[in-house]
Coordinates of N, CA and C in Angstrom, one line a residue:
M1 N 86.8 39.5 137.5 CA 87.9 39.6 138.5 C 88.9 40.8 137.9
A2 N 89.2 40.8 136.6 CA 89.8 41.6 136.1 C 89.4 43.0 136.2
L3 N 88.0 43.0 136.0 CA 87.3 44.2 135.7 C 87.5 45.1 137.4
F4 N 87.2 44.1 138.3 CA 87.2 44.7 139.3 C 88.9 45.3 139.8
F5 N 89.5 44.4 139.2 CA 90.9 44.8 139.8 C 91.4 46.4 138.9
V6 N 90.6 46.2 137.7 CA 91.2 47.8 136.9 C 90.5 48.7 137.7
T7 N 88.9 48.6 138.1 CA 88.1 49.7 138.8 C 88.8 49.9 140.3
A8 N 89.3 48.8 140.9 CA 89.9 49.4 142.4 C 91.2 50.1 142.0
S9 N 91.9 49.8 141.1 CA 93.0 50.5 140.6 C 93.0 51.9 140.3
G10 N 91.9 52.1 139.5 CA 91.4 53.5 139.0 C 91.0 54.2 140.4
L11 N 90.4 53.6 141.4 CA 90.1 54.5 142.3 C 91.1 54.7 143.3
Y12 N 91.9 53.9 143.5 CA 93.3 54.0 144.4 C 93.8 55.3 143.8
F13 N 94.2 55.1 142.6 CA 94.8 56.5 142.1 C 94.1 57.8 141.9
L14 N 92.8 57.5 142.0 CA 92.0 58.7 141.9 C 92.1 59.3 143.1
T15 N 92.1 58.4 144.2 CA 92.2 59.0 145.8 C 93.4 59.5 146.2
A16 N 94.3 58.8 145.6 CA 95.7 59.1 145.8 C 96.2 60.6 145.2
G17 N 95.3 60.8 144.0 CA 95.6 62.4 143.5 C 94.8 63.3 144.4
I18 N 93.7 62.8 144.5 CA 92.8 63.9 145.4 C 93.9 64.2 146.7
R19 N 94.2 63.1 147.4 CA 95.2 63.3 148.7 C 96.3 64.2 148.1
D20 N 97.0 64.1 147.1 CA 98.2 64.5 146.9 C 97.8 66.1 146.6
A21 N 96.6 66.6 146.0 CA 96.1 67.8 145.6 C 95.8 68.5 146.8
K22 N 94.9 68.1 147.8 CA 94.7 68.7 148.8 C 95.7 68.9 150.1
R23 N 97.0 68.2 149.6 CA 98.0 68.5 150.6 C 98.6 69.6 150.1
L24 N 98.9 69.9 148.8 CA 99.3 70.6 148.1 C 98.7 72.2 148.5
E25 N 97.4 72.0 148.2 CA 96.8 73.1 148.5 C 96.9 73.5 149.9
Q26 N 96.9 72.5 151.2 CA 96.9 72.7 152.4 C 98.4 73.6 152.6
T27 N 99.5 73.4 151.5 CA 100.6 74.4 151.8 C 100.5 75.6 151.5
L28 N 99.5 75.7 150.5 CA 99.3 77.2 150.3 C 98.5 78.0 151.4
I29 N 97.4 77.2 152.1 CA 96.8 77.9 152.9 C 97.5 77.9 154.1
D30 N 98.3 77.3 154.5 CA 99.2 77.5 155.5 C 100.2 78.5 155.0
R31 N 100.7 79.0 154.1 CA 101.8 79.9 153.9 C 101.0 81.1 153.8
Y32 N 99.8 81.2 153.1 CA 99.0 82.6 152.8 C 97.7 82.9 153.2
D33 N 96.9 81.7 154.1 CA 95.5 81.8 154.4 C 94.3 81.5 153.4
W34 N 93.4 81.6 153.9 CA 92.4 81.1 153.2 C 92.1 82.3 152.3
A35 N 91.5 82.0 151.0 CA 91.1 83.0 150.1 C 90.6 84.3 150.3
N36 N 89.6 84.2 151.4 CA 88.8 85.4 151.4 C 89.5 86.4 152.7
N37 N 90.6 86.1 153.1 CA 91.5 86.7 154.1 C 92.3 87.6 153.2
Y38 N 92.5 87.5 151.9 CA 93.4 88.4 151.4 C 92.8 89.8 151.2
I39 N 94.1 90.7 151.3 CA 93.6 91.9 151.2 C 94.7 92.5 150.3
P40 N 93.7 93.1 149.1 CA 94.3 93.8 148.2 C 95.1 95.3 148.4
S41 N 96.0 96.1 147.7 CA 96.2 97.1 147.6 C 95.1 97.9 147.9
P42 N 94.7 98.9 148.9 CA 93.9 99.6 148.8 C 93.2 100.6 147.6
D43 N 94.5 100.8 146.6 CA 93.9 101.8 145.5 C 93.4 100.6 144.7
G44 N 93.8 99.3 144.6 CA 93.6 98.3 143.8 C 94.5 97.8 142.9
A45 N 95.9 98.6 142.8 CA 97.1 98.2 142.0 C 97.5 97.1 142.3
I46 N 98.1 96.5 141.1 CA 98.6 95.0 140.8 C 100.0 95.5 140.6
P47 N 101.2 95.2 141.3 CA 102.5 95.6 141.2 C 102.9 94.8 139.7
P48 N 103.6 95.1 138.7 CA 104.0 94.6 137.8 C 104.5 92.9 137.8
Q49 N 105.3 92.6 139.1 CA 105.8 91.5 139.4 C 104.9 90.6 139.7
R50 N 103.7 91.0 140.1 CA 102.7 90.2 140.6 C 101.8 89.9 139.3
V51 N 101.4 90.8 138.7 CA 101.0 90.3 137.3 C 101.9 89.5 136.3
E52 N 102.9 89.6 136.5 CA 103.9 88.6 135.6 C 103.7 87.1 136.4
K53 N 104.0 87.1 137.7 CA 103.9 85.8 138.3 C 102.4 85.1 138.2
F54 N 101.3 85.8 138.0 CA 100.1 85.4 137.5 C 100.1 84.8 136.3
I55 N 100.6 85.5 135.3 CA 100.8 85.5 133.9 C 101.4 83.8 134.1
R56 N 102.5 83.7 134.6 CA 103.2 82.3 134.6 C 102.3 81.3 135.1
V57 N 101.5 81.4 136.1 CA 100.7 80.6 136.6 C 99.5 80.2 135.5
R58 N 99.1 81.1 134.6 CA 98.1 80.9 133.7 C 99.0 79.8 132.5
Q59 N 100.2 80.5 132.6 CA 100.6 79.7 131.0 C 100.9 78.3 131.4
A60 N 101.0 77.8 132.9 CA 101.2 76.6 133.5 C 100.2 75.9 133.3
V61 N 98.7 76.3 133.3 CA 97.6 75.7 133.3 C 96.9 75.4 131.8
Q62 N 97.7 75.9 131.0 CA 96.7 75.9 129.5 C 96.5 74.5 129.1
T63 N 97.7 73.5 129.2 CA 97.7 72.0 128.7 C 96.1 71.6 129.5
Q64 N 96.3 71.8 130.6 CA 95.1 71.2 131.5 C 93.6 71.9 130.9
C65 N 93.7 73.3 130.9 CA 92.3 74.1 130.0 C 91.9 73.5 129.0
L66 N 92.9 73.0 128.2 CA 92.6 72.4 127.0 C 92.0 70.9 127.1
D67 N 92.6 70.3 128.0 CA 91.9 68.7 128.2 C 90.6 69.0 128.9
Y68 N 90.5 69.8 129.8 CA 89.1 69.8 130.4 C 88.0 70.5 129.3
Q69 N 88.6 71.5 128.4 CA 87.5 71.8 127.4 C 87.1 70.6 126.7
A70 N 88.0 69.8 126.2 CA 87.6 68.6 125.7 C 86.7 67.8 126.1
V71 N 86.8 67.7 127.7 CA 85.8 66.7 128.5 C 84.7 67.6 128.1
L72 N 84.4 68.8 128.2 CA 83.1 69.4 128.2 C 82.4 69.2 126.8
T73 N 83.1 69.2 125.6 CA 82.9 68.9 124.2 C 82.3 67.7 124.3
G74 N 83.0 66.8 124.7 CA 82.7 65.4 124.9 C 81.1 65.0 125.3
V75 N 81.0 65.6 126.6 CA 79.8 65.6 127.4 C 78.7 66.0 126.6
A76 N 78.9 67.3 125.7 CA 78.0 68.1 125.2 C 77.4 67.1 123.9
N77 N 78.5 66.4 123.5 CA 77.9 65.5 122.3 C 76.8 64.7 122.7
L78 N 76.8 64.1 124.0 CA 75.6 63.3 124.6 C 74.4 63.9 124.1
D79 N 74.5 65.7 124.4 CA 73.1 65.8 124.6 C 72.9 65.9 123.0
K80 N 73.5 66.4 122.3 CA 73.5 66.3 120.8 C 72.7 65.1 120.2
I81 N 73.3 64.0 120.6 CA 72.6 62.5 120.3 C 71.2 62.7 120.4
E82 N 70.6 63.3 121.6 CA 69.4 63.3 122.0 C 68.4 64.0 121.1
S83 N 69.0 65.2 121.1 CA 68.4 66.5 120.0 C 68.5 66.3 118.6
N84 N 69.6 65.5 118.1 CA 69.3 65.7 116.7 C 69.0 64.1 116.3
Q85 N 67.9 64.1 115.4 CA 67.6 62.9 115.1 C 67.9 62.3 113.8
D86 N 68.6 63.2 113.1 CA 69.4 62.9 112.0 C 70.8 61.9 112.0
T87 N 71.2 61.8 113.3 CA 72.5 61.5 113.7 C 72.3 59.7 113.1
T88 N 73.4 59.5 112.3 CA 73.1 58.0 112.2 C 73.7 56.9 113.3
A89 N 73.3 55.8 113.1 CA 73.6 54.8 114.5 C 75.1 54.9 114.5
S90 N 76.1 54.6 113.5 CA 77.6 54.8 113.8 C 77.8 56.1 114.4
E91 N 77.4 57.4 114.2 CA 77.9 58.7 114.6 C 77.4 58.9 116.0
A92 N 76.1 58.2 116.2 CA 75.6 58.0 117.6 C 76.5 57.4 118.6
T93 N 76.9 56.1 117.8 CA 78.1 55.1 118.8 C 79.2 56.0 119.3
S94 N 79.8 56.6 118.2 CA 81.1 57.3 118.3 C 80.7 58.4 119.3
M95 N 79.9 59.0 118.9 CA 79.8 60.4 119.9 C 79.5 59.9 121.3
G96 N 78.7 59.0 121.3 CA 78.3 58.5 122.8 C 79.4 57.9 123.3
M97 N 80.3 57.3 122.7 CA 81.4 56.6 123.7 C 82.5 57.7 124.0
E98 N 82.7 58.5 123.0 CA 83.6 59.9 123.1 C 83.1 60.6 124.7
G99 N 81.7 60.9 124.5 CA 81.0 61.5 125.8 C 81.1 60.7 127.1
F100 N 80.9 59.4 127.0 CA 81.0 58.7 128.3 C 82.7 58.7 128.9
N101 N 83.5 58.3 127.8 CA 85.0 58.7 128.1 C 85.3 60.2 128.6
S102 N 84.7 61.0 128.0 CA 84.9 62.3 128.7 C 84.3 62.6 129.9
A103 N 83.1 61.6 130.3 CA 82.6 61.9 131.5 C 83.4 61.3 132.6
F104 N 84.0 59.8 132.2 CA 84.7 59.2 133.0 C 86.3 59.9 133.6
S105 N 86.5 60.6 132.7 CA 87.8 61.2 132.9 C 88.0 62.5 133.4
A106 N 86.7 62.9 133.6 CA 86.6 64.3 134.1 C 87.2 64.7 135.7
G107 N 87.0 63.3 136.4 CA 87.4 63.7 137.8 C 89.4 63.5 137.8
P108 N 90.1 62.7 137.2 CA 91.1 63.1 137.3 C 91.7 64.0 136.6
K109 N 91.0 64.5 135.4 CA 91.7 65.8 134.9 C 91.2 66.8 135.5
M110 N 90.1 67.0 136.7 CA 90.5 68.0 137.4 C 91.2 68.1 138.4
I111 N 91.6 66.9 138.8 CA 92.5 66.8 140.0 C 93.9 67.3 139.4
R112 N 94.3 66.9 138.1 CA 95.5 67.4 137.4 C 95.8 68.5 137.2
F113 N 94.5 69.5 137.1 CA 94.5 70.7 136.9 C 94.7 71.5 138.1
S114 N 94.0 70.9 139.3 CA 94.2 71.6 140.5 C 95.5 71.5 140.8
N115 N 96.3 70.2 140.8 CA 97.9 70.1 140.9 C 98.4 71.1 140.2
T116 N 98.4 71.2 139.1 CA 99.2 72.0 138.3 C 99.0 73.4 138.9
R117 N 97.9 74.0 139.1 CA 97.7 75.3 139.3 C 98.0 75.7 140.7
N118 N 97.9 74.5 141.8 CA 98.8 74.7 142.8 C 100.2 74.5 143.1
Q119 N 100.6 73.9 142.3 CA 102.2 73.9 142.1 C 102.7 75.1 141.6
A120 N 102.0 75.6 140.7 CA 102.3 76.8 139.7 C 102.4 78.0 141.1
L121 N 101.3 78.0 141.8 CA 101.0 79.0 142.9 C 102.2 78.9 143.9
V122 N 102.5 77.9 144.1 CA 103.5 77.4 145.1 C 104.9 77.7 144.6
N123 N 105.3 77.7 143.6 CA 106.5 78.2 142.7 C 106.7 79.6 142.5
E124 N 105.3 80.5 142.4 CA 105.6 81.7 142.0 C 105.1 82.5 143.7
E125 N 105.3 81.5 144.5 CA 104.6 82.3 145.9 C 103.6 83.4 145.9
M126 N 102.2 82.6 145.6 CA 101.1 83.5 145.3 C 100.2 82.5 145.9
G127 N 99.3 83.1 147.1 CA 98.3 82.5 147.5 C 97.0 82.7 146.7
M128 N 96.3 81.7 147.0 CA 94.9 81.3 146.3 C 93.9 82.9 146.5
G129 N 94.0 83.4 147.7 CA 93.3 84.8 147.5 C 93.9 85.7 146.4
E130 N 95.2 86.0 146.4 CA 95.8 86.7 145.5 C 95.4 86.5 144.1
Y131 N 95.3 84.9 143.7 CA 95.2 84.8 142.6 C 93.6 84.7 142.2
L132 N 93.1 84.5 143.0 CA 91.5 84.4 142.7 C 91.1 86.2 142.3
Y133 N 91.8 87.0 143.3 CA 91.6 88.3 143.0 C 92.2 89.0 141.6
I134 N 93.3 88.5 141.4 CA 93.8 88.9 139.8 C 92.8 88.4 138.7
Y135 N 92.4 87.1 139.1 CA 91.8 86.4 138.2 C 90.5 87.2 137.8
L136 N 89.8 87.6 138.7 CA 88.5 87.9 138.6 C 88.4 89.6 138.5
T137 N 89.4 90.1 138.6 CA 89.6 91.4 138.1 C 89.9 91.5 136.8
V138 N 91.0 90.7 136.4 CA 91.4 90.8 134.8 C 90.5 90.0 134.1
Y139 N 89.5 89.4 134.3 CA 88.9 88.7 133.4 C 87.2 88.9 133.5
G140 N 86.9 90.0 133.9 CA 85.6 89.8 134.4 C 84.8 90.1 132.6
R141 N 85.5 91.1 131.8 CA 84.5 91.0 130.4 C 84.5 89.4 129.9
Q142 N 85.6 88.9 129.9 CA 85.4 87.4 129.4 C 84.2 86.8 130.0
L143 N 84.5 86.6 131.3 CA 83.2 85.7 132.1 C 81.8 86.4 131.8
A144 N 81.8 87.3 131.8 CA 80.5 88.2 131.1 C 79.9 87.5 129.6
S145 N 81.0 87.3 129.2 CA 80.6 86.5 127.4 C 80.6 85.1 127.7
E146 N 80.6 84.3 128.6 CA 80.4 83.0 128.7 C 79.4 82.5 128.2
P147 N 78.2 83.4 128.7 CA 76.8 82.9 127.9 C 76.8 82.7 126.5
D148 N 77.5 83.2 125.8 CA 78.0 83.4 124.3 C 78.9 82.5 123.9
S149 N 79.5 81.6 124.6 CA 80.4 80.7 124.2 C 80.2 79.5 123.7
P150 N 81.0 78.7 123.3 CA 80.9 77.4 123.2 C 79.9 76.3 124.4
Y151 N 80.8 76.9 125.6 CA 80.2 76.1 126.6 C 79.1 76.7 127.5
S152 N 78.3 77.4 126.8 CA 77.3 78.1 128.0 C 76.4 77.5 128.6
G153 N 76.0 76.1 127.9 CA 75.4 75.1 128.5 C 76.0 74.4 129.8
M154 N 77.0 74.9 129.9 CA 77.9 73.8 131.2 C 78.0 75.0 132.2
E155 N 77.8 73.8 133.5 CA 77.7 74.9 134.7 C 79.4 75.1 135.2
E156 N 80.3 74.6 134.4 CA 81.7 74.7 134.7 C 82.1 76.1 134.0
A157 N 81.4 76.7 133.2 CA 81.6 78.1 132.5 C 81.2 79.1 133.4
Y158 N 80.9 78.9 134.2 CA 80.4 80.0 135.3 C 80.8 80.1 136.7
L159 N 81.1 81.4 137.2 CA 81.7 81.7 138.5 C 80.6 80.7 139.8
S160 N 81.2 80.0 140.4 CA 80.6 79.5 141.9 C 80.2 80.4 142.6
P161 N 79.1 79.9 143.4 CA 78.6 80.9 144.5 C 79.9 81.1 145.5
R162 N 80.6 79.9 146.1 CA 81.9 80.3 146.8 C 82.8 81.4 146.2
A163 N 83.2 81.2 144.8 CA 84.2 81.9 144.1 C 83.7 83.7 144.6
R164 N 82.4 83.6 144.0 CA 81.6 85.0 144.1 C 81.6 85.3 145.4
E165 N 81.3 84.9 146.6 CA 81.4 85.2 148.2 C 82.8 85.7 148.6
E166 N 84.0 84.9 147.9 CA 85.1 85.0 148.0 C 85.5 86.4 147.9
F167 N 85.3 86.9 146.5 CA 85.4 87.8 145.9 C 84.8 89.1 146.5
I168 N 83.5 89.1 146.9 CA 83.1 90.2 147.5 C 83.6 90.6 148.8
Q169 N 84.3 89.6 149.8 CA 84.6 89.8 151.0 C 86.2 90.5 150.8
I170 N 86.7 89.7 149.5 CA 88.1 90.5 149.2 C 87.9 91.9 148.9
L171 N 87.0 91.9 148.5 CA 86.6 93.3 147.9 C 86.1 94.4 149.2
N172 N 85.6 93.9 149.8 CA 85.3 94.4 151.0 C 86.7 94.6 151.9
N173 N 87.5 93.7 151.9 CA 88.9 94.2 152.7 C 89.6 95.1 152.1
Q174 N 89.6 95.1 150.8 CA 90.1 96.3 150.0 C 89.3 97.6 150.4
L175 N 88.1 97.9 150.5 CA 87.2 99.2 150.9 C 87.6 99.3 152.5
A176 N 87.8 98.3 153.4 CA 88.0 98.5 154.6 C 89.5 99.5 154.7
A177 N 90.7 98.8 153.9 CA 92.0 99.3 153.6 C 91.8 100.5 153.4
L178 N 91.1 100.8 152.4 CA 91.0 102.1 151.6 C 90.6 103.1 152.7
E179 N 89.4 102.7 153.3 CA 88.8 103.6 154.1 C 89.6 103.9 155.6
A180 N 90.6 103.3 155.6 CA 91.3 103.1 156.9 C 92.5 104.1 156.5
S181 N 92.8 104.2 155.4 CA 94.2 104.5 154.6 C 94.2 106.3 154.6
D182 N 95.1 107.0 154.6 CA 95.2 108.6 154.7 C 94.9 109.1 153.2
R183 N 94.7 108.3 152.5 CA 94.2 108.5 151.0 C 92.7 108.7 151.1
Q184 N 92.0 108.5 151.8 CA 90.4 108.6 151.7 C 89.8 109.5 150.8
T185 N 90.2 110.7 151.3 CA 89.8 111.7 150.7 C 89.8 111.8 149.2
S186 N 91.0 111.5 148.6 CA 91.2 111.4 147.0 C 91.1 110.4 146.7
Q187 N 90.2 109.1 147.4 CA 90.0 107.9 146.8 C 88.4 107.8 147.0
T188 N 87.6 108.9 147.2 CA 86.5 109.0 147.1 C 85.6 108.4 146.1
K189 N 86.1 108.2 144.8 CA 85.5 107.7 143.4 C 85.5 106.3 143.6
L190 N 86.9 106.0 143.8 CA 87.1 104.3 143.9 C 86.4 103.9 145.1
A191 N 86.3 104.6 146.3 CA 85.4 103.9 147.2 C 83.8 103.5 147.0
D192 N 83.3 104.6 146.1 CA 82.1 104.6 145.7 C 81.8 103.6 144.6
G193 N 83.1 103.2 143.9 CA 83.0 102.0 142.6 C 83.2 100.7 143.3
L194 N 83.7 100.7 144.5 CA 83.7 99.1 145.3 C 82.5 99.1 145.7
R195 N 81.9 100.1 146.6 CA 80.8 99.7 147.3 C 79.6 99.4 146.0
K196 N 79.6 100.1 145.0 CA 78.5 99.9 144.0 C 78.7 98.2 143.4
E197 N 80.2 98.2 143.3 CA 80.3 96.1 143.0 C 80.1 95.7 143.6
I198 N 80.4 95.9 145.0 CA 79.9 94.7 146.4 C 78.2 94.5 146.2
E199 N 77.8 95.9 146.2 CA 76.4 95.8 146.1 C 75.9 94.7 144.6
T200 N 76.4 95.2 143.8 CA 76.0 94.5 142.5 C 76.1 92.9 142.3
L201 N 77.3 92.4 143.0 CA 77.6 91.1 142.9 C 76.7 90.5 144.2
E202 N 76.4 91.3 145.6 CA 75.6 90.5 146.4 C 74.0 90.5 146.1
S203 N 73.7 91.1 145.0 CA 72.4 91.1 144.6 C 72.2 90.2 143.6
G204 N 73.2 89.7 142.7 CA 73.2 88.9 141.9 C 72.6 89.3 140.6
S205 N 72.9 90.7 140.2 CA 72.0 91.2 139.1 C 73.1 91.2 138.0
Q206 N 74.4 90.9 138.3 CA 75.4 90.5 137.2 C 76.3 89.2 137.2
S207 N 76.0 88.7 136.1 CA 76.6 87.1 136.1 C 78.3 87.3 136.2
S208 N 79.4 88.4 136.5 CA 80.4 88.5 136.7 C 80.9 89.5 137.5
P209 N 82.2 89.7 137.9 CA 82.6 91.0 138.5 C 83.1 91.8 137.5
W210 N 83.0 92.9 137.2 CA 83.7 94.0 136.7 C 83.4 93.7 135.1
P211 N 82.3 93.4 134.7 CA 81.8 93.2 133.2 C 82.4 94.3 132.4
D212 N 82.8 95.6 132.7 CA 83.0 96.3 131.8 C 84.8 96.5 132.2
G213 N 85.2 95.9 133.0 CA 86.5 95.9 133.3 C 86.7 96.6 134.6
P214 N 87.9 96.5 135.5 CA 88.0 97.1 136.5 C 88.2 98.8 136.4
I215 N 88.3 99.3 137.7 CA 88.3 100.7 137.5 C 89.7 101.3 138.0
G216 N 90.0 102.5 138.1 CA 91.2 103.0 138.7 C 92.3 102.4 138.5
A217 N 93.2 102.2 139.6 CA 94.7 101.9 139.8 C 94.9 100.2 138.9
A218 N 93.7 99.7 139.5 CA 93.7 98.0 139.0 C 93.7 98.1 137.4
R219 N 92.9 98.8 136.6 CA 93.1 99.0 135.2 C 94.1 99.4 134.7
E220 N 94.6 100.5 135.4 CA 96.0 100.9 135.0 C 97.1 100.1 134.8
S221 N 97.3 99.5 136.0 CA 98.1 98.4 136.4 C 98.2 97.3 135.1
L222 N 97.0 96.6 134.8 CA 96.7 95.7 134.1 C 96.9 95.8 132.5
A223 N 97.0 97.2 132.3 CA 96.8 97.7 130.8 C 98.0 97.3 129.8
P224 N 99.3 97.2 130.2 CA 100.4 96.8 129.7 C 100.0 95.4 129.3
Y225 N 99.5 94.4 130.1 CA 99.5 93.2 129.9 C 97.9 92.5 129.5
Q226 N 97.3 93.5 128.8 CA 95.9 93.1 128.5 C 95.8 91.9 127.4
Q227 N 96.7 92.1 126.2 CA 96.7 91.5 125.3 C 97.0 90.0 125.7
E228 N 98.2 89.8 126.3 CA 98.8 88.8 126.8 C 97.6 87.9 127.9
L229 N 97.1 88.6 128.5 CA 96.1 87.8 129.6 C 94.9 87.5 128.9
A230 N 94.2 88.1 128.0 CA 93.3 87.6 127.0 C 93.8 86.6 126.4
E231 N 94.8 86.2 125.7 CA 95.3 85.0 125.1 C 95.2 83.9 126.1
L232 N 95.4 84.0 127.4 CA 95.3 83.0 128.6 C 94.2 82.8 129.2
Y233 N 93.2 83.4 128.6 CA 91.8 82.9 129.3 C 91.4 81.6 128.7
C234 N 90.8 80.8 129.6 CA 90.4 79.6 129.1 C 88.6 79.8 129.3
P235 N 88.2 79.5 128.1 CA 86.4 79.6 128.3 C 85.8 78.2 128.7
G236 N 85.0 78.1 129.3 CA 84.3 77.3 130.0 C 85.0 76.6 131.1
V237 N 85.8 76.8 131.7 CA 86.6 76.3 132.8 C 86.5 76.9 133.8
V238 N 85.9 77.9 134.2 CA 85.8 79.0 135.1 C 85.5 78.5 136.4
K239 N 84.8 77.4 136.4 CA 84.4 76.9 137.9 C 85.8 76.0 138.2
I240 N 86.2 75.4 137.5 CA 87.2 74.3 137.6 C 88.6 75.3 138.0
E241 N 88.6 76.5 137.2 CA 89.8 77.3 137.8 C 90.1 77.8 139.1
L242 N 89.0 77.8 139.4 CA 88.9 78.4 141.0 C 88.5 77.4 141.9
L243 N 88.3 76.3 141.8 CA 87.9 75.4 142.6 C 89.1 75.2 143.7
Q244 N 88.3 75.2 145.2 CA 89.2 75.0 146.5 C 89.0 73.9 147.0
K245 N 89.6 73.6 148.1 CA 89.4 72.7 149.0 C 88.4 73.1 150.0
N246 N 87.6 72.5 150.8 CA 86.7 72.9 151.8 C 87.2 73.3 153.2
R247 N 87.0 74.5 153.9 CA 87.6 74.2 155.3 C 87.1 73.1 156.1
G248 N 87.9 73.0 157.0 CA 88.0 72.1 157.9 C 88.6 70.5 157.3
F249 N 88.7 70.5 155.9 CA 89.1 69.4 155.7 C 90.2 69.3 155.2
R250 N 91.1 68.3 156.1 CA 92.4 68.1 156.1 C 93.0 66.8 156.2
F251 N 93.9 66.4 155.0 CA 94.6 65.0 155.4 C 95.6 65.1 156.1
G252 N 95.8 63.8 157.0 CA 96.8 63.7 158.0 C 98.3 63.6 157.2
G253 N 99.2 63.5 158.0 CA 100.2 63.2 157.2 C 101.1 64.5 156.8

């Protein structure tokens, strides 16, 4: 009976956490629209005040980044038990308990991550589309290095198909805005670069956007913040970083 109560209580608080997370995210959608509808500046420039807002959101999620990395490490230890024949019984038991505890804590920690990120976005008046655009523009090089990270075997370390598709659409939005602007002639090189990046992402021939870094005004506007932004990158947590609610899913109230 006690076990049932503990399990039921855990499920209740988990469900309540999900509900709160989705309501908070719906606030972002109501204010700033769905991510794929975001339109960057035609030349890709990111104003300093927007970069600084992005940095504050990154700062807000650092604790949750470390927490989820610990989950991934614990789960990875389960694989080590099977592959390492020299592990003693006591070591295997300890690693196994750590791994199972990590697996069971993944859901609540994912919810806390989402809540922290979304509340920070609300506080900074930044929609998910702008956040996704800046994140993938800033961290292309780091994302391309994930196969060499300690979390290379985890699916959480990589861009989800949804995030990739949304970024492709955002770049298409930027390209359309560029082509409609009176700066089209002087921005031919940028337009060609955007088309090439879109085609590459659509083909799946590269693991991340901008593996060599962004181009044009986007690169220039991020240059003063390069070191600070790099320090705020969280290896292994990419999929969780950009996780969003599904379209058409909405809690009442």
